[in-house]
Coordinates of C-alpha atoms in Angstrom, one line a residue:
Chain J
V180 CA -47.3 -17.0 28.2
L181 CA -45.9 -16.5 31.5
G182 CA -48.5 -17.3 34.2
P183 CA -51.5 -19.6 33.2
G184 CA -54.3 -17.9 35.3
L185 CA -57.5 -16.6 33.9
L186 CA -56.0 -14.2 31.5
G187 CA -53.0 -16.5 30.5
G188 CA -55.1 -19.5 30.1
S189 CA -57.8 -17.8 28.0
M190 CA -55.0 -16.5 25.8
L191 CA -53.6 -19.9 25.1
M192 CA -57.1 -21.2 24.2
A193 CA -57.8 -18.2 21.9
L194 CA -54.4 -18.5 20.2
R195 CA -54.9 -22.2 19.6
A196 CA -58.2 -21.4 18.0
K197 CA -57.1 -18.5 15.9
L198 CA -53.7 -19.7 14.8
P199 CA -53.9 -23.6 14.8
G200 CA -50.2 -23.9 13.7
V201 CA -48.7 -21.7 16.4
H202 CA -46.1 -23.0 18.8
L203 CA -47.3 -22.3 22.3
R204 CA -45.2 -22.4 25.4
V205 CA -46.3 -21.6 29.0
W206 CA -44.3 -21.0 32.2
A207 CA -46.0 -21.6 35.6
R208 CA -44.5 -21.2 39.1
R209 CA -46.1 -24.2 40.6
P210 CA -45.5 -27.9 39.3
E211 CA -49.2 -28.7 39.9
A212 CA -50.3 -26.0 37.5
V213 CA -47.7 -27.4 34.9
R214 CA -49.3 -30.8 35.3
V215 CA -52.8 -29.4 34.6
L216 CA -51.6 -27.5 31.5
Q217 CA -50.0 -30.6 30.1
E218 CA -53.1 -32.8 30.9
R219 CA -55.3 -30.3 29.0
G220 CA -52.8 -29.9 26.1
L221 CA -53.0 -26.1 26.3
A222 CA -49.4 -25.6 24.9
E223 CA -46.7 -27.5 23.3
V224 CA -44.4 -26.9 26.2
A225 CA -45.5 -26.3 29.9
S226 CA -42.8 -26.0 32.4
T227 CA -41.7 -24.3 35.7
R228 CA -38.4 -23.6 34.0
L229 CA -38.2 -20.2 32.3
D230 CA -35.3 -21.3 30.0
E231 CA -37.3 -24.1 28.6
V232 CA -40.2 -21.7 27.8
L233 CA -38.1 -18.9 26.4
T234 CA -35.8 -20.8 24.0
G235 CA -36.3 -19.3 20.6
A236 CA -39.4 -17.3 21.8
E237 CA -40.5 -14.4 19.4
F238 CA -43.3 -13.0 21.6
A239 CA -43.9 -13.3 25.4
V240 CA -46.8 -12.0 27.6
L241 CA -46.3 -11.5 31.4
C242 CA -49.6 -12.6 33.0
T243 CA -48.7 -12.6 36.6
P244 CA -49.7 -10.4 39.5
V245 CA -48.4 -6.9 39.0
E246 CA -46.1 -6.9 42.0
T247 CA -44.2 -9.9 40.7
M248 CA -43.6 -8.7 37.2
P249 CA -40.2 -6.7 37.8
A250 CA -38.5 -9.7 39.3
L251 CA -39.7 -12.0 36.5
A252 CA -38.4 -9.5 33.9
A253 CA -35.0 -9.3 35.7
E254 CA -34.9 -13.1 35.4
M255 CA -35.8 -13.1 31.7
V256 CA -32.9 -10.7 31.0
T257 CA -30.4 -13.1 32.4
L258 CA -31.8 -15.5 29.8
Q259 CA -31.7 -13.1 26.8
G260 CA -29.2 -15.0 24.9
I261 CA -31.7 -17.8 24.2
V262 CA -34.6 -15.9 22.8
A263 CA -35.1 -14.9 19.2
P264 CA -33.5 -11.5 18.5
G265 CA -35.9 -8.6 19.2
C266 CA -38.4 -10.8 21.1
V267 CA -41.4 -8.6 21.8
V268 CA -42.8 -8.6 25.4
T269 CA -46.1 -7.3 26.7
D270 CA -48.0 -7.7 30.1
V271 CA -51.6 -7.6 31.3
G272 CA -51.1 -5.7 34.4
S273 CA -54.0 -3.6 35.6
V274 CA -51.7 -0.6 36.5
K275 CA -49.4 0.8 33.9
T276 CA -47.3 3.9 35.2
T277 CA -45.2 2.0 37.7
V278 CA -45.3 -1.3 35.9
V279 CA -44.2 0.2 32.4
T280 CA -41.5 2.2 34.1
A281 CA -40.2 -0.9 35.9
L282 CA -40.3 -3.1 33.0
E283 CA -38.9 -0.6 30.5
D284 CA -35.9 -0.2 33.0
A285 CA -35.5 -4.1 33.3
F286 CA -35.8 -4.7 29.6
A287 CA -33.6 -1.7 28.5
R288 CA -30.5 -2.5 26.4
S289 CA -31.6 -6.3 26.3
A290 CA -32.7 -8.5 23.5
F291 CA -36.4 -7.8 24.6
R292 CA -38.5 -5.0 23.3
F293 CA -41.4 -4.1 25.8
V294 CA -44.8 -2.4 25.3
G295 CA -47.3 -2.4 28.1
S296 CA -50.8 -3.7 27.7
H297 CA -54.0 -4.0 29.7
P298 CA -57.1 -6.0 28.4
M299 CA -60.2 -5.1 30.2
A300 CA -61.3 -8.6 30.5
G301 CA -61.6 -10.2 33.9
S302 CA -63.9 -11.9 36.1
E303 CA -64.4 -12.3 39.8
R304 CA -63.4 -15.9 39.2
A305 CA -59.6 -16.4 39.0
G306 CA -57.4 -19.1 37.6
L307 CA -57.3 -21.5 34.7
D308 CA -60.6 -23.1 35.5
A309 CA -62.4 -19.8 34.7
A310 CA -60.4 -19.3 31.4
R311 CA -62.3 -19.4 28.0
A312 CA -61.2 -18.7 24.4
E313 CA -63.8 -15.9 24.0
L314 CA -62.6 -13.8 27.1
F315 CA -61.0 -11.0 24.9
H316 CA -63.7 -10.9 22.2
Q317 CA -64.8 -7.2 22.0
A318 CA -62.9 -6.3 25.2
A319 CA -61.1 -3.0 25.2
C320 CA -57.5 -3.8 25.0
L321 CA -55.5 -0.8 26.2
V322 CA -51.9 -0.5 24.8
T323 CA -49.6 2.1 26.6
P324 CA -46.5 3.0 24.5
T325 CA -44.0 5.6 25.7
L326 CA -41.2 7.6 24.2
F327 CA -39.1 4.6 24.3
T328 CA -41.4 2.3 22.4
E329 CA -40.3 1.0 19.0
D330 CA -43.0 1.2 16.3
A331 CA -42.5 -2.3 15.2
A332 CA -42.9 -3.8 18.7
L333 CA -46.1 -1.6 19.0
D334 CA -47.4 -3.1 15.9
V335 CA -46.9 -6.5 17.1
V336 CA -48.6 -5.8 20.4
R337 CA -51.6 -4.2 18.6
S338 CA -51.9 -7.0 16.1
F339 CA -51.8 -9.6 19.0
W340 CA -54.8 -8.1 20.8
A341 CA -56.7 -7.6 17.6
L342 CA -56.1 -11.3 16.7
L343 CA -57.7 -12.2 20.1
G344 CA -60.8 -10.2 19.1
G345 CA -60.1 -7.1 21.2
R346 CA -60.8 -3.4 20.5
V347 CA -57.3 -1.9 20.6
L348 CA -57.1 1.5 22.1
E349 CA -53.8 3.3 22.6
M350 CA -52.9 5.8 25.4
S351 CA -50.1 6.8 27.7
P352 CA -49.5 4.8 30.9
E353 CA -50.5 8.0 32.9
E354 CA -53.8 8.3 31.0
H355 CA -54.4 4.7 31.3
D356 CA -54.0 4.7 35.2
R357 CA -56.3 7.8 35.5
K358 CA -59.1 6.2 33.3
V359 CA -58.7 2.8 34.8
A360 CA -58.8 4.1 38.4
R361 CA -62.3 5.4 37.4
I362 CA -63.7 2.7 35.3
S363 CA -62.4 -0.5 37.0
H364 CA -60.6 0.2 40.4
L365 CA -63.4 2.5 41.7
P366 CA -66.1 0.0 40.7
H367 CA -64.3 -2.6 42.5
I368 CA -64.2 -0.5 45.6
A369 CA -67.8 0.5 45.2
A370 CA -68.8 -3.1 45.1
A371 CA -66.9 -4.0 48.2
V372 CA -68.3 -1.0 50.2
T373 CA -71.8 -1.9 49.1
A374 CA -71.4 -5.6 50.1
L375 CA -70.1 -4.5 53.5
A376 CA -72.6 -1.6 54.2
A377 CA -75.4 -3.8 53.1
L378 CA -74.6 -7.0 54.9
Q379 CA -72.1 -6.7 57.7
D380 CA -74.6 -5.6 60.4
D381 CA -77.3 -8.1 59.2
P382 CA -76.2 -10.9 56.9
S383 CA -79.8 -12.2 56.8
A384 CA -80.6 -9.5 54.3
A385 CA -78.7 -11.6 51.7
A386 CA -81.8 -13.9 51.4
C387 CA -83.7 -10.8 50.0
A388 CA -81.1 -10.0 47.2
G389 CA -82.2 -9.6 43.7
N390 CA -80.3 -9.3 40.5
G391 CA -79.5 -5.6 41.2
F392 CA -77.5 -6.5 44.3
R393 CA -75.9 -9.4 42.7
D394 CA -74.6 -7.4 39.7
T395 CA -73.7 -4.2 41.7
T396 CA -71.5 -6.3 44.1
R397 CA -70.4 -9.2 41.8
V398 CA -66.7 -8.0 41.4
A399 CA -66.4 -7.7 45.3
A400 CA -66.0 -11.6 45.1
G401 CA -62.6 -11.0 43.3
D402 CA -59.3 -12.2 44.9
P403 CA -58.4 -9.8 47.8
S404 CA -54.6 -10.3 47.4
L405 CA -54.7 -9.6 43.7
W406 CA -56.8 -6.4 44.3
T407 CA -54.7 -5.1 47.3
G408 CA -51.7 -5.1 44.9
I409 CA -53.6 -3.4 42.1
L410 CA -55.2 -0.6 44.3
L411 CA -52.0 0.2 46.1
E412 CA -49.9 0.2 42.9
N413 CA -52.3 2.8 41.4
R414 CA -53.1 4.5 44.7
D415 CA -52.9 8.2 43.8
E416 CA -55.4 7.9 41.0
V417 CA -57.5 5.5 43.2
F418 CA -57.5 7.9 46.0
A419 CA -58.8 10.7 43.7
S420 CA -61.6 8.6 42.3
V421 CA -62.6 7.2 45.8
K422 CA -62.7 10.8 47.0
A423 CA -64.9 11.8 44.2
A424 CA -67.3 9.0 45.0
R425 CA -67.3 9.9 48.8
D426 CA -68.1 13.5 47.9
R427 CA -71.0 12.2 45.8
F428 CA -72.2 10.2 48.9
N429 CA -72.2 13.4 51.0
E430 CA -74.1 15.3 48.3
L431 CA -76.8 12.5 48.5
L432 CA -76.9 12.7 52.3
A433 CA -77.6 16.3 52.0
I434 CA -80.3 15.8 49.4
L435 CA -82.0 13.1 51.5
E436 CA -81.8 15.2 54.6
N437 CA -83.5 18.1 52.7
V438 CA -86.0 15.7 51.1
D439 CA -85.1 17.6 47.9
D440 CA -86.9 15.6 45.2
R441 CA -85.8 17.8 42.3
A442 CA -82.1 17.4 43.2
L443 CA -82.5 13.7 43.7
H444 CA -84.1 13.3 40.4
H445 CA -81.4 15.4 38.6
F446 CA -78.6 13.3 40.4
L447 CA -80.2 10.1 39.2
Q448 CA -80.8 11.5 35.7
D449 CA -77.2 12.6 35.3
A450 CA -76.1 9.2 36.4
K451 CA -78.5 7.4 33.9
K452 CA -77.3 9.6 31.0
L453 CA -73.7 8.7 31.6
R454 CA -74.5 5.0 32.1
D455 CA -76.7 4.8 29.0
E456 CA -73.6 5.8 26.9
V457 CA -71.8 2.6 27.8
T458 CA -72.4 0.0 25.4
Chain M
V88 CA -103.5 -6.4 37.5
L89 CA -103.5 -2.7 37.9
G90 CA -100.6 -1.1 35.9
P91 CA -99.2 -3.2 33.1
G92 CA -95.4 -2.3 33.4
L93 CA -92.5 -4.7 33.8
L94 CA -93.9 -6.3 36.8
G95 CA -97.6 -6.3 35.9
G96 CA -96.9 -7.4 32.4
S97 CA -94.6 -10.3 33.6
M98 CA -97.3 -11.3 36.0
L99 CA -99.9 -11.6 33.3
M100 CA -97.7 -13.7 31.2
A101 CA -96.7 -16.0 34.1
L102 CA -100.3 -16.3 35.3
R103 CA -101.4 -17.3 31.7
A104 CA -98.6 -20.0 31.6
K105 CA -99.2 -21.3 35.1
L106 CA -103.1 -21.2 35.1
P107 CA -104.2 -21.4 31.4
G108 CA -107.9 -21.2 32.4
V109 CA -107.7 -18.1 34.7
H110 CA -109.6 -15.0 33.7
L111 CA -107.2 -12.1 33.7
R112 CA -108.1 -8.4 33.7
V113 CA -105.7 -5.5 33.5
W114 CA -106.2 -1.8 34.1
A115 CA -104.0 0.8 32.5
R116 CA -104.1 4.6 32.8
R117 CA -103.2 5.3 29.1
P118 CA -105.4 4.2 26.3
E119 CA -102.3 3.3 24.2
A120 CA -101.2 0.9 26.8
V121 CA -104.7 -0.8 26.7
R122 CA -104.4 -1.1 22.9
V123 CA -101.0 -2.9 23.1
L124 CA -102.4 -5.2 25.8
Q125 CA -105.4 -6.0 23.6
E126 CA -103.2 -6.5 20.6
R127 CA -100.9 -9.0 22.5
G128 CA -103.8 -10.9 24.1
L129 CA -102.3 -10.7 27.5
A130 CA -105.6 -10.5 29.4
E131 CA -109.4 -11.3 28.7
V132 CA -110.1 -7.6 29.7
A133 CA -107.9 -4.6 29.2
S134 CA -109.3 -1.2 30.0
T135 CA -108.7 2.3 31.4
R136 CA -112.0 2.0 33.3
L137 CA -111.4 0.6 36.7
D138 CA -115.1 -0.6 37.1
E139 CA -114.7 -2.8 34.0
V140 CA -111.6 -4.4 35.4
L141 CA -112.8 -4.9 39.0
T142 CA -116.2 -6.4 38.3
G143 CA -116.4 -9.8 40.1
A144 CA -112.6 -9.5 41.0
E145 CA -111.4 -12.0 43.5
F146 CA -107.7 -10.8 43.7
A147 CA -106.1 -7.7 42.6
V148 CA -102.4 -6.6 42.4
L149 CA -101.4 -2.9 42.4
C150 CA -98.4 -2.5 40.1
T151 CA -98.3 1.3 39.8
P152 CA -95.6 3.6 41.2
V153 CA -95.6 3.7 45.0
E154 CA -96.6 7.3 45.2
T155 CA -99.8 6.7 43.1
M156 CA -101.0 3.7 45.2
P157 CA -103.0 5.5 47.9
A158 CA -105.2 7.4 45.4
L159 CA -105.8 4.3 43.3
A160 CA -106.8 2.4 46.5
A161 CA -109.3 5.1 47.4
E162 CA -110.9 4.8 44.0
M163 CA -111.1 1.1 44.3
V164 CA -113.0 1.5 47.6
T165 CA -115.6 3.7 45.8
L166 CA -116.2 0.6 43.5
Q167 CA -116.2 -2.0 46.3
G168 CA -119.8 -3.1 45.6
I169 CA -118.8 -4.7 42.3
V170 CA -115.9 -6.9 43.4
A171 CA -116.2 -10.5 44.9
P172 CA -116.8 -10.4 48.7
G173 CA -113.4 -10.4 50.5
C174 CA -111.4 -9.6 47.4
V175 CA -107.7 -9.9 48.3
V176 CA -105.4 -7.1 47.3
T177 CA -101.6 -6.9 47.3
D178 CA -99.2 -4.6 45.7
V179 CA -95.6 -4.7 44.4
G180 CA -94.2 -1.4 45.9
S181 CA -90.5 -1.2 46.8
V182 CA -91.2 0.5 50.1
K183 CA -93.6 -1.0 52.7
T184 CA -94.0 0.9 56.0
T185 CA -95.5 4.1 54.5
V186 CA -97.4 2.1 51.7
V187 CA -98.8 -0.5 53.9
T188 CA -100.0 2.0 56.5
A189 CA -101.7 4.1 53.7
L190 CA -103.3 1.1 52.0
E191 CA -104.4 -0.6 55.3
D192 CA -106.1 2.7 56.1
A193 CA -107.7 3.1 52.6
F194 CA -109.0 -0.5 52.5
A195 CA -110.1 -0.6 56.3
R196 CA -113.8 -1.7 56.7
S197 CA -114.1 -2.1 52.9
A198 CA -114.8 -5.3 50.9
F199 CA -111.0 -5.5 50.2
R200 CA -108.5 -7.4 52.3
F201 CA -105.0 -6.1 51.8
V202 CA -101.5 -7.5 52.4
G203 CA -98.4 -5.9 51.2
S204 CA -95.8 -7.6 48.9
H205 CA -92.5 -6.8 47.3
P206 CA -91.1 -9.1 44.7
M207 CA -87.2 -8.6 44.3
A208 CA -87.5 -8.8 40.6
G209 CA -86.8 -5.9 38.5
S210 CA -84.7 -4.6 35.7
E211 CA -83.1 -1.4 34.7
R212 CA -85.5 -1.8 31.7
A213 CA -89.0 -0.6 32.5
G214 CA -92.4 -1.2 30.8
L215 CA -94.3 -3.9 29.1
D216 CA -91.7 -4.4 26.5
A217 CA -89.3 -5.7 29.1
A218 CA -91.8 -8.1 30.6
R219 CA -91.2 -11.8 30.7
A220 CA -93.1 -14.8 32.2
E221 CA -89.9 -16.0 34.0
L222 CA -89.3 -12.7 35.8
F223 CA -90.4 -14.0 39.2
H224 CA -88.7 -17.4 39.0
Q225 CA -86.6 -17.9 42.1
A226 CA -87.0 -14.3 43.0
A227 CA -87.4 -13.4 46.7
C228 CA -90.9 -12.4 47.1
L229 CA -91.3 -10.4 50.5
V230 CA -94.7 -10.4 52.0
T231 CA -95.3 -8.0 54.9
P232 CA -98.3 -8.8 57.2
T233 CA -99.2 -6.7 60.1
L234 CA -101.4 -7.0 63.2
F235 CA -104.3 -6.2 60.9
T236 CA -103.7 -8.9 58.3
E237 CA -106.2 -11.8 58.0
D238 CA -104.6 -15.2 57.8
A239 CA -106.8 -16.3 54.8
A240 CA -105.7 -13.2 52.9
L241 CA -102.1 -13.8 53.8
D242 CA -102.3 -17.4 52.5
V243 CA -103.7 -16.2 49.1
V244 CA -100.9 -13.8 48.7
R245 CA -98.2 -16.3 49.7
S246 CA -99.7 -18.9 47.3
F247 CA -99.9 -16.3 44.5
W248 CA -96.1 -15.6 44.6
A249 CA -95.2 -19.3 45.0
L250 CA -97.2 -20.0 42.0
L251 CA -95.2 -17.5 40.0
G252 CA -92.1 -19.4 41.1
G253 CA -90.9 -17.0 43.8
R254 CA -89.3 -17.8 47.2
V255 CA -91.7 -16.4 49.7
L256 CA -90.2 -14.5 52.7
E257 CA -92.4 -13.1 55.4
M258 CA -91.4 -10.1 57.5
S259 CA -92.9 -6.9 59.0
P260 CA -93.0 -3.7 56.8
E261 CA -90.4 -2.1 59.1
E262 CA -87.9 -5.0 58.7
H263 CA -88.6 -5.0 55.0
D264 CA -87.7 -1.3 54.6
R265 CA -84.5 -1.7 56.7
K266 CA -83.4 -4.8 54.7
V267 CA -84.4 -3.5 51.3
A268 CA -82.7 -0.1 52.0
R269 CA -79.5 -2.1 52.3
I270 CA -80.0 -4.8 49.6
S271 CA -81.6 -2.8 46.8
H272 CA -81.8 1.0 47.6
L273 CA -78.1 1.3 48.5
P274 CA -76.8 -0.6 45.5
H275 CA -79.0 1.6 43.2
I276 CA -77.4 4.7 44.9
A277 CA -73.9 3.1 44.7
A278 CA -74.3 2.4 41.0
A279 CA -75.3 6.0 40.3
V280 CA -72.5 7.3 42.4
T281 CA -70.0 5.1 40.6
A282 CA -71.3 6.1 37.1
L283 CA -71.1 9.8 38.1
A284 CA -67.7 9.5 39.7
A285 CA -66.3 7.5 36.9
L286 CA -67.4 9.4 33.9
Q287 CA -68.7 13.0 34.7
D288 CA -65.2 14.6 34.4
D289 CA -64.1 12.4 31.5
P290 CA -66.8 10.6 29.6
S291 CA -64.1 9.2 27.2
A292 CA -63.2 6.7 29.9
A293 CA -66.4 4.9 28.9
A294 CA -64.6 3.3 25.9
C295 CA -62.3 1.5 28.4
A296 CA -65.3 -0.1 30.4
G297 CA -65.2 -3.8 30.9
N298 CA -67.9 -6.1 32.4
G299 CA -66.9 -5.1 35.9
F300 CA -68.0 -1.5 35.2
R301 CA -71.1 -2.6 33.2
D302 CA -72.4 -4.8 36.0
T303 CA -71.6 -2.5 38.9
T304 CA -73.4 0.3 37.2
R305 CA -76.2 -1.5 35.4
V306 CA -79.1 -0.5 37.8
A307 CA -78.1 3.2 37.4
A308 CA -79.8 3.1 34.0
G309 CA -83.1 2.6 35.8
D310 CA -85.9 5.2 35.6
P311 CA -85.0 8.4 37.6
S312 CA -88.6 9.3 38.4
L313 CA -89.5 5.8 39.7
W314 CA -86.3 5.8 41.9
T315 CA -86.8 9.3 43.2
G316 CA -90.2 8.1 44.5
I317 CA -88.8 4.9 46.1
L318 CA -85.7 6.6 47.8
L319 CA -87.7 9.4 49.3
E320 CA -90.6 7.2 50.4
N321 CA -87.9 5.1 52.5
R322 CA -85.6 8.0 53.1
D323 CA -84.8 7.2 56.8
E324 CA -83.5 3.8 56.1
V325 CA -81.9 4.8 53.0
F326 CA -80.1 7.7 54.8
A327 CA -78.7 5.2 57.3
S328 CA -77.5 2.9 54.6
V329 CA -75.9 5.7 52.5
K330 CA -74.2 6.9 55.7
A331 CA -72.8 3.5 56.4
A332 CA -71.4 3.4 52.8
R333 CA -70.1 6.9 53.1
D334 CA -68.3 6.0 56.4
R335 CA -66.8 2.9 54.6
F336 CA -65.5 5.2 51.9
N337 CA -63.8 7.4 54.5
E338 CA -62.2 4.3 56.0
L339 CA -60.7 3.3 52.6
L340 CA -59.4 6.9 52.0
A341 CA -57.5 6.6 55.3
I342 CA -56.3 3.1 54.4
L343 CA -55.0 4.4 51.0
E344 CA -53.3 7.5 52.6
N345 CA -51.5 5.3 55.0
V346 CA -50.6 2.7 52.3
D347 CA -51.8 0.0 54.8
D348 CA -51.8 -3.2 52.7
R349 CA -52.9 -5.4 55.7
A350 CA -56.0 -3.2 56.4
L351 CA -56.9 -3.0 52.6
H352 CA -56.6 -6.8 52.3
H353 CA -58.8 -7.2 55.4
F354 CA -61.4 -4.7 54.0
L355 CA -61.6 -6.6 50.7
Q356 CA -61.5 -10.0 52.3
D357 CA -64.5 -9.1 54.6
A358 CA -66.4 -7.9 51.5
K359 CA -65.6 -11.0 49.6
K360 CA -66.7 -13.2 52.5
L361 CA -70.2 -11.4 52.6
R362 CA -70.7 -11.5 48.8
D363 CA -69.7 -15.2 48.6
E364 CA -72.8 -16.0 50.7
V365 CA -75.1 -14.4 48.2
T366 CA -76.3 -17.2 45.8

């Protein structure tokens, strides 16, 4: 596991629980993170040195922010002599088209076989402290093969997410980015917009907040740096989904201006129908 | 309790738990609702007849949809001879300026003394089946006195919500409608817009939904008829808050178009700061 944050940490806990005998190694950029990993005994090896972590590795998961992945992959390739032949690599990046293209490039003709992944399991809380073994249980785990993907590597990655309890779904990187812009990136923006529009002019309204406000805006508490990276990396699809939402807001302004109760009921009914289908 | 839905039902359960000796009566429009109330033993008297429920009443809470409250109040006034003198009345309507004006009018120079309320406790689930005694625990309970409010009646209403475990906040009906448009009505619209923009063109994206999408859109599963009434009743303030959100969406479209990572980070950081203040 490369990067022991919420996802990487949860993965270590889940692997320890599901495969008690497995040999786990974890790479962290910061020495303090390594110390915490060692104290908690989350892996056999925890180190800031990539070579110590990759020696003999059969499977690796990149769990760092999306914008850092290409450089990390390039560094892994310089160490390809020390891994097990055909070491399978996946990642957990929230954007796939740019990331998969960059990582397929980086790992081409190396000892590594790469397949992109994105588990839909996160939290507004980041870091190892928020990690838990059940994070991936029942989560949609999107696997994004391309024409370059080897069947055997795809099988390994699918089995990995299934082992952690995920619901594995397969789609192209492009389809992933279009769907995830709508189902994850747009909700993040809607939560941020709602928090700003609700509270910026009068923060005292926060005292009146109920669970509706808390839930609708929860993800807006996520890490701004992480989300700036994600939204810009997928900006074409994000732009399209934000525009669709903006158009809906304009539609509602017209409905309210015209006091059109039938159109408003219709609008809310359509939204309810779609939301009711989500389990 | 007039109207045994989510709020009225939860109120009966909480009152029974907090004041075991209290004599509870509940009015319901539909005979089937009365039968369910009787079966569950939620009150000493359950009836479709308002006179049976109001005889000797010292305190009454209107828990019906906002648009039905004025007619119900008018009917209560025709029965004013049977209640205890100075019977205090409150309501749970999500909109206060229009409702308080209408109900103060209806109850003026009657045996009833009215004070408006709005507990910020709801759910996307409606009806008695979703009711629970703890619904009001720690919920902001907004009480909205006016120049016409009697101090003694205000005290009764404040004590009532405190008894149910709520955090009592006092403000004018106008301030209530402005704050609640932002903290409750806007989030409802944002949830509906997000569900529509995310899923209408491609409902298959629902299979990829994680907890972020679920929470951000949860309230969109609420009752469209109930919410049409609420949003139109408070339409001036709702319009202003929807417009503020629409403007934020336009701001984001420009940021994405310019690939302005600093402005995007700033936007998300501002939203996070405001959201982090909400407990």
